[in-house]
Amino acid sequence: MTTWSSGAFTFAEGYLNASTIPAMEIGVGILGGGTVGGELARRMLEDREAILAKSGIDLRLRAVAVRELDKPRLFPSRYIVDRPDLVVSHPEVDLVVELMGGVDPAREMVLSALDLGKPVITANKELLSLHGPELFARAAAKGVSLLFEAAVGGGIPLIRPLSESLAGERIERVMGIVNGTTNFILTAMDSEGIPYQEALADAQRLGYAEANPTADVSGSDAAAKAAILAGLAFGRWVSIEQVHTEGIADLASQDLGFARQLGYTIKLLAVAETSPHGPAVRVHPALVPADHPLALIRGANNGVFLEGPSIGELLFLGPGAGGEPTATAVLGDVILASREFLAGTKVAPRVRFGNGDVRDFSEVETQWYLRLEVRDRPGVLARIAAVFGIHEVSIMSVWQDGRGDYATLLLVTHHARETNHRAAVKDLEALEVVRQVAATIRVVGAGP
Ligand code: NAP
Ligand code: HSE
């Protein structure tokens, strides 16, 4: 039988003889032993043999940093330390996984690890969206990996396809559901009639929500992810401040019901589009036609469309939050970073971000759903239509609910610029026949 060698591997003709391959050991330190970090530690210990057999990498857990020493954990207490800096500087930690969340002390710990030449894996979209350029520049200067597959889309492989497999595609649009907590809440409210607070509490209990769930419901978690996706898709840095962000906290349950009657469902969407004036990146609730693929994504699942001239449309779909799927994404990065570390060469940065303008959000065009409380008498509709006409907003459909002194009017417009829509709303509010513009929500995916 012919055999030949390549580095640490010995290959045999026709098959790979695992017993001849020396195991390659990597010491791993984890910062954070909560929902994701705890699950990662458990998997590294329980699945060590299986990971070794499959990847050839012997992952050795060295230490896990937490804040509270006495909390029950998914892994043995002998690994626990209460100082993240001790994990980073531990002489037997080759690779650091940051799963604490937040910016401080995560940023300092990531920079320290990179300075020591240790690859870093993180799931921290907040940190990356605020300090990405600094962190990627430091990783590039040190020639070590900084990987973040779990930062967007939880367990869905999305970052690596976007930054590697699709590196040669001119991505024009990224659109989808990137926050599991809000999708879980909206699904529970819409399909099961569960009140908002109860649905949020369930999402927290199941480990989907951030430590501070305001980040989820305000849209800022989705905005951080949208900024990261836009950066990878368009090859230029988009900061979280450049993402127009609206959350779900102000959504009225009535509008979920009316949307359903009109043939839509409400989702929190992230949309990043290129234009000659730079990318426009936004996060907001939107009515999506009930038969649109994004409308069918339920619970804590995420779904993201990538669009480009050569690939057409690709849809990535799966569990967007939760300890178990997210730990799988982190483990994939740990194994890749281990291979790169063991190869002993300098790792070139996977992401190259330039600067540039972003498109003025007021120029962006979308369709709109409006709920108006109006006087129920002849001529009212004509006055409302006239306001839309003045601002060049074309009405696609009108539906009235109720009769009496006042009625609810539901309108869906054709595409209109943000500025025109806002000006129309201002003038509608000034009409004597309009008691209230009770809701205005964008409509996405309903056609040209
Ligand atoms: P978590 O459950 O709140 O866990 C955070 C862990 O970090 C806890 O173990 C906490 O210690 C520890 N910690 C926080 N600050 C610390 C400090 N200063 N020193 C030492 N330990 C500290 O959070 P998580 O849900 O696992 O999320 C971790 C990261 O993954 C976040 O960046 C999050 O955005 C991201 N992520 C989460 C999910 C998900 O579904 N949960 C999905 C994708 C990405 P104690 O346990 O003692 O409090
Ligand atoms: N809180 C986040 C979510 C976790 O609900 O999507 C995954 O990033």
PDB file of C-alpha atoms in Angstrom, residues 132-274:
ATOM      1  CA  GLY A 132     -15.197  45.732  14.760  1.00  0.00           C
ATOM      2  CA  PRO A 133     -12.579  47.792  12.874  1.00  0.00           C
ATOM      3  CA  GLU A 134     -10.280  47.971  15.913  1.00  0.00           C
ATOM      4  CA  LEU A 135     -10.621  44.245  16.677  1.00  0.00           C
ATOM      5  CA  PHE A 136     -10.198  43.055  13.081  1.00  0.00           C
ATOM      6  CA  ALA A 137      -7.201  45.351  12.612  1.00  0.00           C
ATOM      7  CA  ARG A 138      -5.554  43.906  15.738  1.00  0.00           C
ATOM      8  CA  ALA A 139      -6.240  40.312  14.614  1.00  0.00           C
ATOM      9  CA  ALA A 140      -4.787  41.124  11.170  1.00  0.00           C
ATOM     10  CA  ALA A 141      -1.706  42.753  12.698  1.00  0.00           C
ATOM     11  CA  LYS A 142      -1.100  39.664  14.823  1.00  0.00           C
ATOM     12  CA  GLY A 143      -1.990  37.254  11.993  1.00  0.00           C
ATOM     13  CA  VAL A 144      -4.452  35.297  14.137  1.00  0.00           C
ATOM     14  CA  SER A 145      -8.079  34.309  13.563  1.00  0.00           C
ATOM     15  CA  LEU A 146     -10.991  36.324  14.882  1.00  0.00           C
ATOM     16  CA  LEU A 147     -14.109  34.297  14.038  1.00  0.00           C
ATOM     17  CA  PHE A 148     -17.751  35.139  14.754  1.00  0.00           C
ATOM     18  CA  GLU A 149     -20.101  32.685  13.021  1.00  0.00           C
ATOM     19  CA  ALA A 150     -22.472  32.672  16.013  1.00  0.00           C
ATOM     20  CA  ALA A 151     -22.784  36.464  16.136  1.00  0.00           C
ATOM     21  CA  VAL A 152     -25.516  36.443  13.462  1.00  0.00           C
ATOM     22  CA  GLY A 153     -28.166  33.790  12.924  1.00  0.00           C
ATOM     23  CA  GLY A 154     -27.351  31.610  15.986  1.00  0.00           C
ATOM     24  CA  GLY A 155     -26.876  28.077  14.652  1.00  0.00           C
ATOM     25  CA  ILE A 156     -27.302  28.981  10.951  1.00  0.00           C
ATOM     26  CA  PRO A 157     -24.033  28.895   8.966  1.00  0.00           C
ATOM     27  CA  LEU A 158     -24.296  32.380   7.468  1.00  0.00           C
ATOM     28  CA  ILE A 159     -21.122  34.380   8.155  1.00  0.00           C
ATOM     29  CA  ARG A 160     -18.760  31.930   6.492  1.00  0.00           C
ATOM     30  CA  PRO A 161     -20.929  31.423   3.366  1.00  0.00           C
ATOM     31  CA  LEU A 162     -21.254  35.210   3.058  1.00  0.00           C
ATOM     32  CA  SER A 163     -17.590  36.058   3.669  1.00  0.00           C
ATOM     33  CA  GLU A 164     -16.006  33.066   1.916  1.00  0.00           C
ATOM     34  CA  SER A 165     -18.268  31.071  -0.424  1.00  0.00           C
ATOM     35  CA  LEU A 166     -19.883  34.253  -1.767  1.00  0.00           C
ATOM     36  CA  ALA A 167     -16.760  36.445  -1.660  1.00  0.00           C
ATOM     37  CA  GLY A 168     -16.874  36.694  -5.459  1.00  0.00           C
ATOM     38  CA  GLU A 169     -20.564  37.607  -5.736  1.00  0.00           C
ATOM     39  CA  ARG A 170     -21.777  41.201  -5.950  1.00  0.00           C
ATOM     40  CA  ILE A 171     -24.361  40.954  -3.156  1.00  0.00           C
ATOM     41  CA  GLU A 172     -27.079  43.545  -3.693  1.00  0.00           C
ATOM     42  CA  ARG A 173     -29.488  42.839  -0.883  1.00  0.00           C
ATOM     43  CA  VAL A 174     -29.635  41.071   2.462  1.00  0.00           C
ATOM     44  CA  MET A 175     -33.059  40.753   4.002  1.00  0.00           C
ATOM     45  CA  GLY A 176     -34.473  38.676   6.779  1.00  0.00           C
ATOM     46  CA  ILE A 177     -35.309  37.876  10.364  1.00  0.00           C
ATOM     47  CA  VAL A 178     -32.172  38.031  12.518  1.00  0.00           C
ATOM     48  CA  ASN A 179     -33.577  38.215  16.039  1.00  0.00           C
ATOM     49  CA  GLY A 180     -34.992  35.040  17.551  1.00  0.00           C
ATOM     50  CA  THR A 181     -36.532  36.655  20.630  1.00  0.00           C
ATOM     51  CA  THR A 182     -38.731  39.093  18.720  1.00  0.00           C
ATOM     52  CA  ASN A 183     -39.724  36.437  16.192  1.00  0.00           C
ATOM     53  CA  PHE A 184     -40.641  34.146  19.094  1.00  0.00           C
ATOM     54  CA  ILE A 185     -42.712  36.944  20.691  1.00  0.00           C
ATOM     55  CA  LEU A 186     -44.482  37.918  17.463  1.00  0.00           C
ATOM     56  CA  THR A 187     -45.258  34.269  16.640  1.00  0.00           C
ATOM     57  CA  ALA A 188     -46.646  33.640  20.123  1.00  0.00           C
ATOM     58  CA  MET A 189     -48.759  36.830  20.099  1.00  0.00           C
ATOM     59  CA  ASP A 190     -50.071  36.280  16.577  1.00  0.00           C
ATOM     60  CA  SER A 191     -50.708  32.533  16.475  1.00  0.00           C
ATOM     61  CA  GLU A 192     -51.367  31.696  20.098  1.00  0.00           C
ATOM     62  CA  GLY A 193     -52.774  34.987  21.375  1.00  0.00           C
ATOM     63  CA  ILE A 194     -50.177  35.083  24.181  1.00  0.00           C
ATOM     64  CA  PRO A 195     -49.688  38.583  25.670  1.00  0.00           C
ATOM     65  CA  TYR A 196     -46.440  40.421  24.893  1.00  0.00           C
ATOM     66  CA  GLN A 197     -44.995  40.288  28.436  1.00  0.00           C
ATOM     67  CA  GLU A 198     -45.698  36.569  28.802  1.00  0.00           C
ATOM     68  CA  ALA A 199     -44.101  35.785  25.435  1.00  0.00           C
ATOM     69  CA  LEU A 200     -41.021  37.856  26.368  1.00  0.00           C
ATOM     70  CA  ALA A 201     -40.704  36.023  29.702  1.00  0.00           C
ATOM     71  CA  ASP A 202     -40.846  32.676  27.840  1.00  0.00           C
ATOM     72  CA  ALA A 203     -38.091  33.831  25.440  1.00  0.00           C
ATOM     73  CA  GLN A 204     -35.918  34.800  28.431  1.00  0.00           C
ATOM     74  CA  ARG A 205     -36.545  31.486  30.176  1.00  0.00           C
ATOM     75  CA  LEU A 206     -35.605  29.562  27.022  1.00  0.00           C
ATOM     76  CA  GLY A 207     -32.277  31.437  26.735  1.00  0.00           C
ATOM     77  CA  TYR A 208     -33.088  33.319  23.512  1.00  0.00           C
ATOM     78  CA  ALA A 209     -33.086  36.850  24.904  1.00  0.00           C
ATOM     79  CA  GLU A 210     -30.019  38.975  25.646  1.00  0.00           C
ATOM     80  CA  ALA A 211     -29.048  39.558  29.294  1.00  0.00           C
ATOM     81  CA  ASN A 212     -30.892  42.867  28.862  1.00  0.00           C
ATOM     82  CA  PRO A 213     -33.860  42.012  26.590  1.00  0.00           C
ATOM     83  CA  THR A 214     -34.282  45.684  25.670  1.00  0.00           C
ATOM     84  CA  ALA A 215     -31.599  45.007  23.055  1.00  0.00           C
ATOM     85  CA  ASP A 216     -33.934  42.478  21.443  1.00  0.00           C
ATOM     86  CA  VAL A 217     -37.250  44.328  21.574  1.00  0.00           C
ATOM     87  CA  SER A 218     -35.784  47.760  20.722  1.00  0.00           C
ATOM     88  CA  GLY A 219     -34.280  46.308  17.542  1.00  0.00           C
ATOM     89  CA  SER A 220     -30.692  47.122  18.559  1.00  0.00           C
ATOM     90  CA  ASP A 221     -29.612  43.439  18.593  1.00  0.00           C
ATOM     91  CA  ALA A 222     -30.977  43.075  15.041  1.00  0.00           C
ATOM     92  CA  ALA A 223     -29.322  46.388  14.072  1.00  0.00           C
ATOM     93  CA  ALA A 224     -25.918  45.133  15.232  1.00  0.00           C
ATOM     94  CA  LYS A 225     -26.426  41.978  13.156  1.00  0.00           C
ATOM     95  CA  ALA A 226     -27.644  43.982  10.153  1.00  0.00           C
ATOM     96  CA  ALA A 227     -24.509  46.171  10.350  1.00  0.00           C
ATOM     97  CA  ILE A 228     -22.270  43.070  10.425  1.00  0.00           C
ATOM     98  CA  LEU A 229     -24.118  41.444   7.498  1.00  0.00           C
ATOM     99  CA  ALA A 230     -24.007  44.672   5.471  1.00  0.00           C
ATOM    100  CA  GLY A 231     -20.259  44.976   6.130  1.00  0.00           C
ATOM    101  CA  LEU A 232     -19.641  41.436   4.888  1.00  0.00           C
ATOM    102  CA  ALA A 233     -22.056  41.697   1.967  1.00  0.00           C
ATOM    103  CA  PHE A 234     -20.867  45.038   0.619  1.00  0.00           C
ATOM    104  CA  GLY A 235     -17.206  44.987   1.777  1.00  0.00           C
ATOM    105  CA  ARG A 236     -17.418  48.251   3.671  1.00  0.00           C
ATOM    106  CA  TRP A 237     -17.916  49.141   7.282  1.00  0.00           C
ATOM    107  CA  VAL A 238     -21.412  50.054   8.454  1.00  0.00           C
ATOM    108  CA  SER A 239     -21.590  51.214  12.050  1.00  0.00           C
ATOM    109  CA  ILE A 240     -24.632  50.465  14.170  1.00  0.00           C
ATOM    110  CA  GLU A 241     -25.389  54.209  14.340  1.00  0.00           C
ATOM    111  CA  GLN A 242     -25.914  54.139  10.569  1.00  0.00           C
ATOM    112  CA  VAL A 243     -28.683  51.542  10.849  1.00  0.00           C
ATOM    113  CA  HIS A 244     -32.195  52.995  10.978  1.00  0.00           C
ATOM    114  CA  THR A 245     -33.706  51.059  13.894  1.00  0.00           C
ATOM    115  CA  GLU A 246     -37.274  50.544  15.112  1.00  0.00           C
ATOM    116  CA  GLY A 247     -38.264  47.734  17.493  1.00  0.00           C
ATOM    117  CA  ILE A 248     -41.457  45.880  18.342  1.00  0.00           C
ATOM    118  CA  ALA A 249     -42.236  47.374  21.748  1.00  0.00           C
ATOM    119  CA  ASP A 250     -44.738  49.867  20.282  1.00  0.00           C
ATOM    120  CA  LEU A 251     -46.591  47.355  18.108  1.00  0.00           C
ATOM    121  CA  ALA A 252     -50.280  47.087  19.023  1.00  0.00           C
ATOM    122  CA  SER A 253     -51.755  43.580  19.130  1.00  0.00           C
ATOM    123  CA  GLN A 254     -54.683  45.026  17.113  1.00  0.00           C
ATOM    124  CA  ASP A 255     -52.348  45.493  14.143  1.00  0.00           C
ATOM    125  CA  LEU A 256     -51.268  41.853  14.283  1.00  0.00           C
ATOM    126  CA  GLY A 257     -54.969  40.960  13.984  1.00  0.00           C
ATOM    127  CA  PHE A 258     -55.720  43.470  11.205  1.00  0.00           C
ATOM    128  CA  ALA A 259     -52.577  42.378   9.316  1.00  0.00           C
ATOM    129  CA  ARG A 260     -53.802  38.784   9.469  1.00  0.00           C
ATOM    130  CA  GLN A 261     -57.233  39.825   8.096  1.00  0.00           C
ATOM    131  CA  LEU A 262     -55.506  41.604   5.195  1.00  0.00           C
ATOM    132  CA  GLY A 263     -53.381  38.514   4.388  1.00  0.00           C
ATOM    133  CA  TYR A 264     -50.126  39.548   6.077  1.00  0.00           C
ATOM    134  CA  THR A 265     -48.093  38.687   9.134  1.00  0.00           C
ATOM    135  CA  ILE A 266     -45.857  41.108  11.083  1.00  0.00           C
ATOM    136  CA  LYS A 267     -42.124  40.378  11.392  1.00  0.00           C
ATOM    137  CA  LEU A 268     -39.127  42.353  12.625  1.00  0.00           C
ATOM    138  CA  LEU A 269     -36.991  42.608   9.491  1.00  0.00           C
ATOM    139  CA  ALA A 270     -33.408  43.622   8.822  1.00  0.00           C
ATOM    140  CA  VAL A 271     -32.836  44.951   5.305  1.00  0.00           C
ATOM    141  CA  ALA A 272     -29.504  46.027   3.787  1.00  0.00           C
ATOM    142  CA  GLU A 273     -29.454  47.218   0.187  1.00  0.00           C
ATOM    143  CA  THR A 274     -26.780  48.713  -2.034  1.00  0.00           C
TER     144      THR A 274
END
